[in-house]
Amino acid sequence: GHYLGYSLSYGYYGYCLAIAMLADLSVRLDLNYQLPITNYPMKFYTIREIDCPDFQAAIEIYQAAFPPSELIPIDVFARRVDRGTYQLWVCQQDNRIAFMAILCEPIADRFVLLGYIATHPDYRSQGIGSDFFSEILPKLQQHSQSLLLEVENPNDGDDLPLRQRRVNFYRRLGARELQNVRYILPALSGGEPTEMILMVAPAEEGDRILGEEVRRLIIELYVRFYDRSPDDPLLQLSLEGIGEWVELV
């Protein structure tokens, strides 16, 4: 999980929204979620049709927000949206796509990965990300699911203050870190792997998760979403040191 337009006529917006409403993505993710279009300033909706102009606008935000090593190739991204593995959420402001986020199919039965979250530079610091969390988290909780976040390690790499601000942002929204779990994001488009931390929101009852569940979670991330072998050395490194329980801090 990380964070950070396109002119659109009302008629075409209605067309894209109709496609999103008819798609079965919410059923696949147990997010029977639908927002009214009127009387709500933030127009969050999902996109399934990859030929929709909103999709290209979301891709532009995605490509501008993250380093190449953290980007999934666009053809893979589009294929996963098309077949429902990814649920692409966007927010429209001023007839432009201002925000994008990716939710993935549940992992280990009850964790929904927030693959990416990004806001167009013109619309940052307006609370769009927080509003998105406010809408999504209650829907997940209704189905005993939690949001899983991959966040750059604030103690490793460049621009540590920015990384810490991202962690603080998620903490303010109720997320907690899986303590002493070293998670390494494999390089997705060349470059070097990235040291990450895993967070969940909301915090689990009892503030801990079974270690076996955490191991299964990380294996599924590598194999299902990053197309890595179960024997991948980085995966094995990430699994080391996970005890019987993992505390949430």
PDB file of C-alpha atoms in Angstrom:
ATOM      1  CA  GLY A   1       0.000   0.000   0.000  1.00  0.00           C
ATOM      2  CA  HIS A   2       1.253   3.425  -0.964  1.00  0.00           C
ATOM      3  CA  TYR A   3      -0.200   6.872  -1.482  1.00  0.00           C
ATOM      4  CA  LEU A   4      -0.370   9.859  -3.028  1.00  0.00           C
ATOM      5  CA  GLY A   5      -7.518  13.901 -14.997  1.00  0.00           C
ATOM      6  CA  TYR A   6      -9.463  13.797 -17.338  1.00  0.00           C
ATOM      7  CA  SER A   7     -12.427  15.920 -18.517  1.00  0.00           C
ATOM      8  CA  LEU A   8     -15.595  13.895 -18.477  1.00  0.00           C
ATOM      9  CA  SER A   9     -19.099  14.801 -19.605  1.00  0.00           C
ATOM     10  CA  TYR A  10     -22.013  13.883 -17.366  1.00  0.00           C
ATOM     11  CA  GLY A  11     -23.320  11.484 -20.007  1.00  0.00           C
ATOM     12  CA  TYR A  12     -20.092   9.530 -20.167  1.00  0.00           C
ATOM     13  CA  TYR A  13     -19.770   9.544 -16.395  1.00  0.00           C
ATOM     14  CA  GLY A  14     -23.194   7.924 -16.226  1.00  0.00           C
ATOM     15  CA  TYR A  15     -22.060   5.321 -18.744  1.00  0.00           C
ATOM     16  CA  CYS A  16     -18.950   4.441 -16.731  1.00  0.00           C
ATOM     17  CA  LEU A  17     -20.902   4.359 -13.501  1.00  0.00           C
ATOM     18  CA  ALA A  18     -23.481   2.022 -15.026  1.00  0.00           C
ATOM     19  CA  ILE A  19     -20.696  -0.362 -16.019  1.00  0.00           C
ATOM     20  CA  ALA A  20     -19.274  -0.254 -12.508  1.00  0.00           C
ATOM     21  CA  MET A  21     -22.659  -0.883 -10.903  1.00  0.00           C
ATOM     22  CA  LEU A  22     -23.382  -3.848 -13.144  1.00  0.00           C
ATOM     23  CA  ALA A  23     -19.968  -5.426 -12.598  1.00  0.00           C
ATOM     24  CA  ASP A  24     -19.721  -8.214 -10.058  1.00  0.00           C
ATOM     25  CA  LEU A  25     -16.586  -6.903  -8.365  1.00  0.00           C
ATOM     26  CA  SER A  26     -18.326  -6.000  -5.143  1.00  0.00           C
ATOM     27  CA  VAL A  27     -19.707  -9.524  -4.923  1.00  0.00           C
ATOM     28  CA  ARG A  28     -16.278 -11.043  -5.448  1.00  0.00           C
ATOM     29  CA  LEU A  29     -14.836  -8.953  -2.641  1.00  0.00           C
ATOM     30  CA  ASP A  30     -17.883  -9.138  -0.371  1.00  0.00           C
ATOM     31  CA  LEU A  31     -18.097  -5.339  -0.586  1.00  0.00           C
ATOM     32  CA  ASN A  32     -21.741  -4.855  -1.519  1.00  0.00           C
ATOM     33  CA  TYR A  33     -20.932  -1.184  -1.667  1.00  0.00           C
ATOM     34  CA  GLN A  34     -22.627   1.525  -3.650  1.00  0.00           C
ATOM     35  CA  LEU A  35     -22.702   5.273  -3.117  1.00  0.00           C
ATOM     36  CA  PRO A  36     -25.475   7.556  -4.302  1.00  0.00           C
ATOM     37  CA  ILE A  37     -24.361  10.028  -6.930  1.00  0.00           C
ATOM     38  CA  THR A  38     -26.266  13.015  -5.574  1.00  0.00           C
ATOM     39  CA  ASN A  39     -25.720  14.866  -2.323  1.00  0.00           C
ATOM     40  CA  TYR A  40     -22.223  13.482  -1.824  1.00  0.00           C
ATOM     41  CA  PRO A  41     -19.107  15.549  -2.621  1.00  0.00           C
ATOM     42  CA  MET A  42     -16.798  12.565  -3.096  1.00  0.00           C
ATOM     43  CA  LYS A  43     -17.905  10.400  -6.016  1.00  0.00           C
ATOM     44  CA  PHE A  44     -16.174   7.088  -5.335  1.00  0.00           C
ATOM     45  CA  TYR A  45     -16.951   4.310  -7.773  1.00  0.00           C
ATOM     46  CA  THR A  46     -15.332   1.249  -9.310  1.00  0.00           C
ATOM     47  CA  ILE A  47     -14.154   0.749 -12.890  1.00  0.00           C
ATOM     48  CA  ARG A  48     -14.253  -2.600 -14.664  1.00  0.00           C
ATOM     49  CA  GLU A  49     -14.170  -1.407 -18.259  1.00  0.00           C
ATOM     50  CA  ILE A  50     -10.531  -0.822 -19.168  1.00  0.00           C
ATOM     51  CA  ASP A  51     -11.483   1.116 -22.319  1.00  0.00           C
ATOM     52  CA  CYS A  52     -13.280   3.728 -20.213  1.00  0.00           C
ATOM     53  CA  PRO A  53     -11.436   7.104 -20.181  1.00  0.00           C
ATOM     54  CA  ASP A  54     -11.570   7.038 -16.385  1.00  0.00           C
ATOM     55  CA  PHE A  55      -9.310   3.995 -16.480  1.00  0.00           C
ATOM     56  CA  GLN A  56      -6.618   5.850 -18.417  1.00  0.00           C
ATOM     57  CA  ALA A  57      -6.896   8.822 -16.054  1.00  0.00           C
ATOM     58  CA  ALA A  58      -6.400   6.485 -13.083  1.00  0.00           C
ATOM     59  CA  ILE A  59      -3.392   4.893 -14.782  1.00  0.00           C
ATOM     60  CA  GLU A  60      -1.780   8.299 -15.244  1.00  0.00           C
ATOM     61  CA  ILE A  61      -2.107   9.004 -11.503  1.00  0.00           C
ATOM     62  CA  TYR A  62      -0.738   5.531 -10.726  1.00  0.00           C
ATOM     63  CA  GLN A  63       2.312   5.895 -12.968  1.00  0.00           C
ATOM     64  CA  ALA A  64       3.165   9.348 -11.633  1.00  0.00           C
ATOM     65  CA  ALA A  65       2.856   8.420  -7.956  1.00  0.00           C
ATOM     66  CA  PHE A  66       5.195   5.435  -7.521  1.00  0.00           C
ATOM     67  CA  PRO A  67       8.779   4.511  -8.416  1.00  0.00           C
ATOM     68  CA  PRO A  68       9.151   2.035 -11.302  1.00  0.00           C
ATOM     69  CA  SER A  69      10.271  -0.789  -8.999  1.00  0.00           C
ATOM     70  CA  GLU A  70       6.880  -0.662  -7.254  1.00  0.00           C
ATOM     71  CA  LEU A  71       4.741  -0.536 -10.402  1.00  0.00           C
ATOM     72  CA  ILE A  72       2.996  -3.551 -11.835  1.00  0.00           C
ATOM     73  CA  PRO A  73       3.224  -3.454 -15.656  1.00  0.00           C
ATOM     74  CA  ILE A  74       0.192  -1.753 -17.175  1.00  0.00           C
ATOM     75  CA  ASP A  75      -0.837  -4.778 -19.251  1.00  0.00           C
ATOM     76  CA  VAL A  76      -0.883  -6.936 -16.108  1.00  0.00           C
ATOM     77  CA  PHE A  77      -2.714  -4.200 -14.206  1.00  0.00           C
ATOM     78  CA  ALA A  78      -5.373  -3.925 -16.923  1.00  0.00           C
ATOM     79  CA  ARG A  79      -5.805  -7.697 -17.181  1.00  0.00           C
ATOM     80  CA  ARG A  80      -6.358  -8.024 -13.445  1.00  0.00           C
ATOM     81  CA  VAL A  81      -8.928  -5.221 -13.442  1.00  0.00           C
ATOM     82  CA  ASP A  82     -10.676  -6.799 -16.405  1.00  0.00           C
ATOM     83  CA  ARG A  83     -10.988 -10.227 -14.773  1.00  0.00           C
ATOM     84  CA  GLY A  84     -11.855  -8.871 -11.321  1.00  0.00           C
ATOM     85  CA  THR A  85      -8.692  -9.734  -9.426  1.00  0.00           C
ATOM     86  CA  TYR A  86      -8.244  -6.003  -8.868  1.00  0.00           C
ATOM     87  CA  GLN A  87     -11.057  -3.664  -7.899  1.00  0.00           C
ATOM     88  CA  LEU A  88     -10.149  -0.217  -9.236  1.00  0.00           C
ATOM     89  CA  TRP A  89     -11.708   2.611  -7.244  1.00  0.00           C
ATOM     90  CA  VAL A  90     -11.629   6.230  -8.352  1.00  0.00           C
ATOM     91  CA  CYS A  91     -12.936   9.549  -7.081  1.00  0.00           C
ATOM     92  CA  GLN A  92     -14.118  12.331  -9.323  1.00  0.00           C
ATOM     93  CA  GLN A  93     -13.726  15.990  -8.422  1.00  0.00           C
ATOM     94  CA  ASP A  94     -14.485  18.904 -10.762  1.00  0.00           C
ATOM     95  CA  ASN A  95     -15.214  16.420 -13.579  1.00  0.00           C
ATOM     96  CA  ARG A  96     -11.695  14.999 -13.249  1.00  0.00           C
ATOM     97  CA  ILE A  97     -10.358  11.781 -11.795  1.00  0.00           C
ATOM     98  CA  ALA A  98      -8.662  12.973  -8.614  1.00  0.00           C
ATOM     99  CA  PHE A  99      -7.919   9.693  -6.846  1.00  0.00           C
ATOM    100  CA  MET A 100      -7.325   6.007  -7.496  1.00  0.00           C
ATOM    101  CA  ALA A 101      -7.035   2.947  -5.290  1.00  0.00           C
ATOM    102  CA  ILE A 102      -6.719  -0.784  -5.865  1.00  0.00           C
ATOM    103  CA  LEU A 103      -8.365  -3.392  -3.658  1.00  0.00           C
ATOM    104  CA  CYS A 104      -7.452  -7.017  -4.271  1.00  0.00           C
ATOM    105  CA  GLU A 105      -9.337 -10.248  -3.803  1.00  0.00           C
ATOM    106  CA  PRO A 106      -9.304 -11.459  -0.180  1.00  0.00           C
ATOM    107  CA  ILE A 107      -6.065 -13.056   0.996  1.00  0.00           C
ATOM    108  CA  ALA A 108      -6.018 -15.800   3.626  1.00  0.00           C
ATOM    109  CA  ASP A 109      -9.822 -15.555   3.516  1.00  0.00           C
ATOM    110  CA  ARG A 110     -10.201 -12.284   5.372  1.00  0.00           C
ATOM    111  CA  PHE A 111      -7.540  -9.724   4.412  1.00  0.00           C
ATOM    112  CA  VAL A 112      -8.230  -7.358   1.505  1.00  0.00           C
ATOM    113  CA  LEU A 113      -5.017  -5.859   0.183  1.00  0.00           C
ATOM    114  CA  LEU A 114      -4.917  -2.147  -0.550  1.00  0.00           C
ATOM    115  CA  GLY A 115      -2.528  -2.518  -3.460  1.00  0.00           C
ATOM    116  CA  TYR A 116      -2.167   1.171  -4.306  1.00  0.00           C
ATOM    117  CA  ILE A 117      -3.707   4.449  -3.234  1.00  0.00           C
ATOM    118  CA  ALA A 118      -2.821   7.734  -4.915  1.00  0.00           C
ATOM    119  CA  THR A 119      -4.204  11.228  -5.256  1.00  0.00           C
ATOM    120  CA  HIS A 120      -3.654  13.586  -8.163  1.00  0.00           C
ATOM    121  CA  PRO A 121      -1.266  16.403  -7.082  1.00  0.00           C
ATOM    122  CA  ASP A 122      -3.978  19.020  -7.623  1.00  0.00           C
ATOM    123  CA  TYR A 123      -6.221  17.370  -5.039  1.00  0.00           C
ATOM    124  CA  ARG A 124      -3.871  16.347  -2.247  1.00  0.00           C
ATOM    125  CA  SER A 125      -4.438  17.462   1.359  1.00  0.00           C
ATOM    126  CA  GLN A 126      -8.207  17.587   0.813  1.00  0.00           C
ATOM    127  CA  GLY A 127      -9.045  14.473   2.824  1.00  0.00           C
ATOM    128  CA  ILE A 128      -9.907  12.220  -0.122  1.00  0.00           C
ATOM    129  CA  GLY A 129      -7.811   9.313   1.172  1.00  0.00           C
ATOM    130  CA  SER A 130      -9.366   9.582   4.631  1.00  0.00           C
ATOM    131  CA  ASP A 131     -12.862   9.678   3.130  1.00  0.00           C
ATOM    132  CA  PHE A 132     -12.072   6.554   1.135  1.00  0.00           C
ATOM    133  CA  PHE A 133     -11.039   4.725   4.300  1.00  0.00           C
ATOM    134  CA  SER A 134     -14.180   5.925   6.069  1.00  0.00           C
ATOM    135  CA  GLU A 135     -16.316   4.345   3.356  1.00  0.00           C
ATOM    136  CA  ILE A 136     -14.393   1.102   2.864  1.00  0.00           C
ATOM    137  CA  LEU A 137     -13.515   0.002   6.393  1.00  0.00           C
ATOM    138  CA  PRO A 138     -17.101  -0.342   7.698  1.00  0.00           C
ATOM    139  CA  LYS A 139     -18.004  -2.435   4.655  1.00  0.00           C
ATOM    140  CA  LEU A 140     -15.101  -4.773   5.287  1.00  0.00           C
ATOM    141  CA  GLN A 141     -15.955  -5.072   8.967  1.00  0.00           C
ATOM    142  CA  GLN A 142     -19.482  -6.157   8.091  1.00  0.00           C
ATOM    143  CA  HIS A 143     -17.899  -9.238   6.518  1.00  0.00           C
ATOM    144  CA  SER A 144     -15.251  -9.779   9.218  1.00  0.00           C
ATOM    145  CA  GLN A 145     -12.542  -8.581   6.845  1.00  0.00           C
ATOM    146  CA  SER A 146      -9.602  -6.249   7.424  1.00  0.00           C
ATOM    147  CA  LEU A 147      -7.685  -3.974   5.112  1.00  0.00           C
ATOM    148  CA  LEU A 148      -4.066  -5.035   4.570  1.00  0.00           C
ATOM    149  CA  LEU A 149      -1.494  -2.326   3.826  1.00  0.00           C
ATOM    150  CA  GLU A 150       1.990  -2.627   2.343  1.00  0.00           C
ATOM    151  CA  VAL A 151       3.835   0.486   3.488  1.00  0.00           C
ATOM    152  CA  GLU A 152       7.419   1.530   2.817  1.00  0.00           C
ATOM    153  CA  ASN A 153       9.578   0.932   5.884  1.00  0.00           C
ATOM    154  CA  PRO A 154      10.068   4.328   7.574  1.00  0.00           C
ATOM    155  CA  ASN A 155      13.471   3.213   8.874  1.00  0.00           C
ATOM    156  CA  ASP A 156      14.950   2.166   5.531  1.00  0.00           C
ATOM    157  CA  GLY A 157      15.663   3.826   2.193  1.00  0.00           C
ATOM    158  CA  ASP A 158      15.418   7.407   1.019  1.00  0.00           C
ATOM    159  CA  ASP A 159      13.129  10.224   2.165  1.00  0.00           C
ATOM    160  CA  LEU A 160      12.496   8.779   5.620  1.00  0.00           C
ATOM    161  CA  PRO A 161      10.335  11.741   6.796  1.00  0.00           C
ATOM    162  CA  LEU A 162       7.914  11.148   3.919  1.00  0.00           C
ATOM    163  CA  ARG A 163       7.768   7.437   4.705  1.00  0.00           C
ATOM    164  CA  GLN A 164       7.053   8.193   8.367  1.00  0.00           C
ATOM    165  CA  ARG A 165       4.245  10.582   7.396  1.00  0.00           C
ATOM    166  CA  ARG A 166       2.628   7.804   5.395  1.00  0.00           C
ATOM    167  CA  VAL A 167       2.798   5.435   8.356  1.00  0.00           C
ATOM    168  CA  ASN A 168       1.343   8.150  10.600  1.00  0.00           C
ATOM    169  CA  PHE A 169      -1.477   8.727   8.105  1.00  0.00           C
ATOM    170  CA  TYR A 170      -2.504   5.089   8.291  1.00  0.00           C
ATOM    171  CA  ARG A 171      -2.179   5.037  12.082  1.00  0.00           C
ATOM    172  CA  ARG A 172      -4.544   7.982  12.368  1.00  0.00           C
ATOM    173  CA  LEU A 173      -7.070   5.916  10.417  1.00  0.00           C
ATOM    174  CA  GLY A 174      -6.778   3.034  12.865  1.00  0.00           C
ATOM    175  CA  ALA A 175      -4.106   0.851  11.228  1.00  0.00           C
ATOM    176  CA  ARG A 176      -1.541  -1.081  13.266  1.00  0.00           C
ATOM    177  CA  GLU A 177       1.815  -2.560  12.247  1.00  0.00           C
ATOM    178  CA  LEU A 178       2.628  -6.278  12.324  1.00  0.00           C
ATOM    179  CA  GLN A 179       5.508  -6.141  14.776  1.00  0.00           C
ATOM    180  CA  ASN A 180       8.866  -7.720  13.896  1.00  0.00           C
ATOM    181  CA  VAL A 181       7.672  -8.954  10.506  1.00  0.00           C
ATOM    182  CA  ARG A 182      10.230  -8.163   7.844  1.00  0.00           C
ATOM    183  CA  TYR A 183       8.354  -7.836   4.563  1.00  0.00           C
ATOM    184  CA  ILE A 184      10.270  -7.388   1.320  1.00  0.00           C
ATOM    185  CA  LEU A 185       8.360  -6.281  -1.759  1.00  0.00           C
ATOM    186  CA  PRO A 186       9.917  -7.943  -4.816  1.00  0.00           C
ATOM    187  CA  ALA A 187      10.941  -5.631  -7.653  1.00  0.00           C
ATOM    188  CA  LEU A 188       7.881  -5.507  -9.910  1.00  0.00           C
ATOM    189  CA  SER A 189       9.316  -3.716 -12.944  1.00  0.00           C
ATOM    190  CA  GLY A 190      13.051  -4.044 -12.533  1.00  0.00           C
ATOM    191  CA  GLY A 191      15.173  -2.297  -9.954  1.00  0.00           C
ATOM    192  CA  GLU A 192      15.703  -3.415  -6.386  1.00  0.00           C
ATOM    193  CA  PRO A 193      13.321  -5.016  -3.857  1.00  0.00           C
ATOM    194  CA  THR A 194      11.801  -2.629  -1.323  1.00  0.00           C
ATOM    195  CA  GLU A 195      11.802  -3.028   2.446  1.00  0.00           C
ATOM    196  CA  MET A 196       8.220  -2.650   3.623  1.00  0.00           C
ATOM    197  CA  ILE A 197       6.104  -3.063   6.714  1.00  0.00           C
ATOM    198  CA  LEU A 198       2.647  -4.658   6.844  1.00  0.00           C
ATOM    199  CA  MET A 199      -0.242  -2.946   8.581  1.00  0.00           C
ATOM    200  CA  VAL A 200      -3.875  -3.898   9.108  1.00  0.00           C
ATOM    201  CA  ALA A 201      -6.932  -1.737   9.650  1.00  0.00           C
ATOM    202  CA  PRO A 202      -8.860  -1.875  11.811  1.00  0.00           C
ATOM    203  CA  ALA A 203      -6.718  -3.476  14.515  1.00  0.00           C
ATOM    204  CA  GLU A 204      -7.535  -7.095  15.306  1.00  0.00           C
ATOM    205  CA  GLU A 205      -9.390  -8.044  18.463  1.00  0.00           C
ATOM    206  CA  GLY A 206      -6.738  -8.843  21.058  1.00  0.00           C
ATOM    207  CA  ASP A 207      -4.156  -6.827  19.085  1.00  0.00           C
ATOM    208  CA  ARG A 208      -2.414  -9.906  17.682  1.00  0.00           C
ATOM    209  CA  ILE A 209      -2.629 -12.397  14.799  1.00  0.00           C
ATOM    210  CA  LEU A 210      -1.615 -16.030  14.711  1.00  0.00           C
ATOM    211  CA  GLY A 211       1.846 -16.420  13.207  1.00  0.00           C
ATOM    212  CA  GLU A 212       0.643 -19.216  10.928  1.00  0.00           C
ATOM    213  CA  GLU A 213      -1.979 -16.883   9.478  1.00  0.00           C
ATOM    214  CA  VAL A 214       0.663 -14.221   8.862  1.00  0.00           C
ATOM    215  CA  ARG A 215       2.888 -16.748   7.069  1.00  0.00           C
ATOM    216  CA  ARG A 216      -0.013 -17.824   4.878  1.00  0.00           C
ATOM    217  CA  LEU A 217      -0.793 -14.193   4.175  1.00  0.00           C
ATOM    218  CA  ILE A 218       2.734 -13.402   2.978  1.00  0.00           C
ATOM    219  CA  ILE A 219       2.939 -16.571   0.869  1.00  0.00           C
ATOM    220  CA  GLU A 220      -0.329 -15.690  -0.874  1.00  0.00           C
ATOM    221  CA  LEU A 221       0.904 -12.159  -1.550  1.00  0.00           C
ATOM    222  CA  TYR A 222       4.016 -13.470  -3.255  1.00  0.00           C
ATOM    223  CA  VAL A 223       2.412 -16.299  -5.188  1.00  0.00           C
ATOM    224  CA  ARG A 224      -0.998 -14.861  -6.142  1.00  0.00           C
ATOM    225  CA  PHE A 225      -0.250 -11.195  -6.671  1.00  0.00           C
ATOM    226  CA  TYR A 226       3.434 -11.067  -7.521  1.00  0.00           C
ATOM    227  CA  ASP A 227       3.687 -14.342  -9.467  1.00  0.00           C
ATOM    228  CA  ARG A 228       6.614 -15.576  -7.383  1.00  0.00           C
ATOM    229  CA  SER A 229       7.582 -19.126  -6.554  1.00  0.00           C
ATOM    230  CA  PRO A 230       6.882 -20.450  -3.041  1.00  0.00           C
ATOM    231  CA  ASP A 231      10.643 -21.072  -2.917  1.00  0.00           C
ATOM    232  CA  ASP A 232      11.549 -17.459  -3.711  1.00  0.00           C
ATOM    233  CA  PRO A 233      14.505 -16.443  -1.499  1.00  0.00           C
ATOM    234  CA  LEU A 234      12.905 -13.089  -0.645  1.00  0.00           C
ATOM    235  CA  LEU A 235       9.745 -14.882   0.435  1.00  0.00           C
ATOM    236  CA  GLN A 236      11.714 -17.227   2.645  1.00  0.00           C
ATOM    237  CA  LEU A 237      13.530 -14.245   4.141  1.00  0.00           C
ATOM    238  CA  SER A 238      10.205 -12.562   4.887  1.00  0.00           C
ATOM    239  CA  LEU A 239       8.929 -15.689   6.650  1.00  0.00           C
ATOM    240  CA  GLU A 240      11.921 -15.980   8.963  1.00  0.00           C
ATOM    241  CA  GLY A 241      11.395 -15.053  12.563  1.00  0.00           C
ATOM    242  CA  ILE A 242       7.589 -15.155  12.567  1.00  0.00           C
ATOM    243  CA  GLY A 243       6.628 -16.689  15.886  1.00  0.00           C
ATOM    244  CA  GLU A 244       3.455 -18.259  17.217  1.00  0.00           C
ATOM    245  CA  TRP A 245       1.803 -14.856  17.521  1.00  0.00           C
ATOM    246  CA  VAL A 246       2.418 -11.508  15.809  1.00  0.00           C
ATOM    247  CA  GLU A 247       1.623  -8.464  17.897  1.00  0.00           C
ATOM    248  CA  LEU A 248      -0.024  -5.376  16.419  1.00  0.00           C
ATOM    249  CA  VAL A 249       1.604  -2.107  17.482  1.00  0.00           C
TER     250      VAL A 249
END
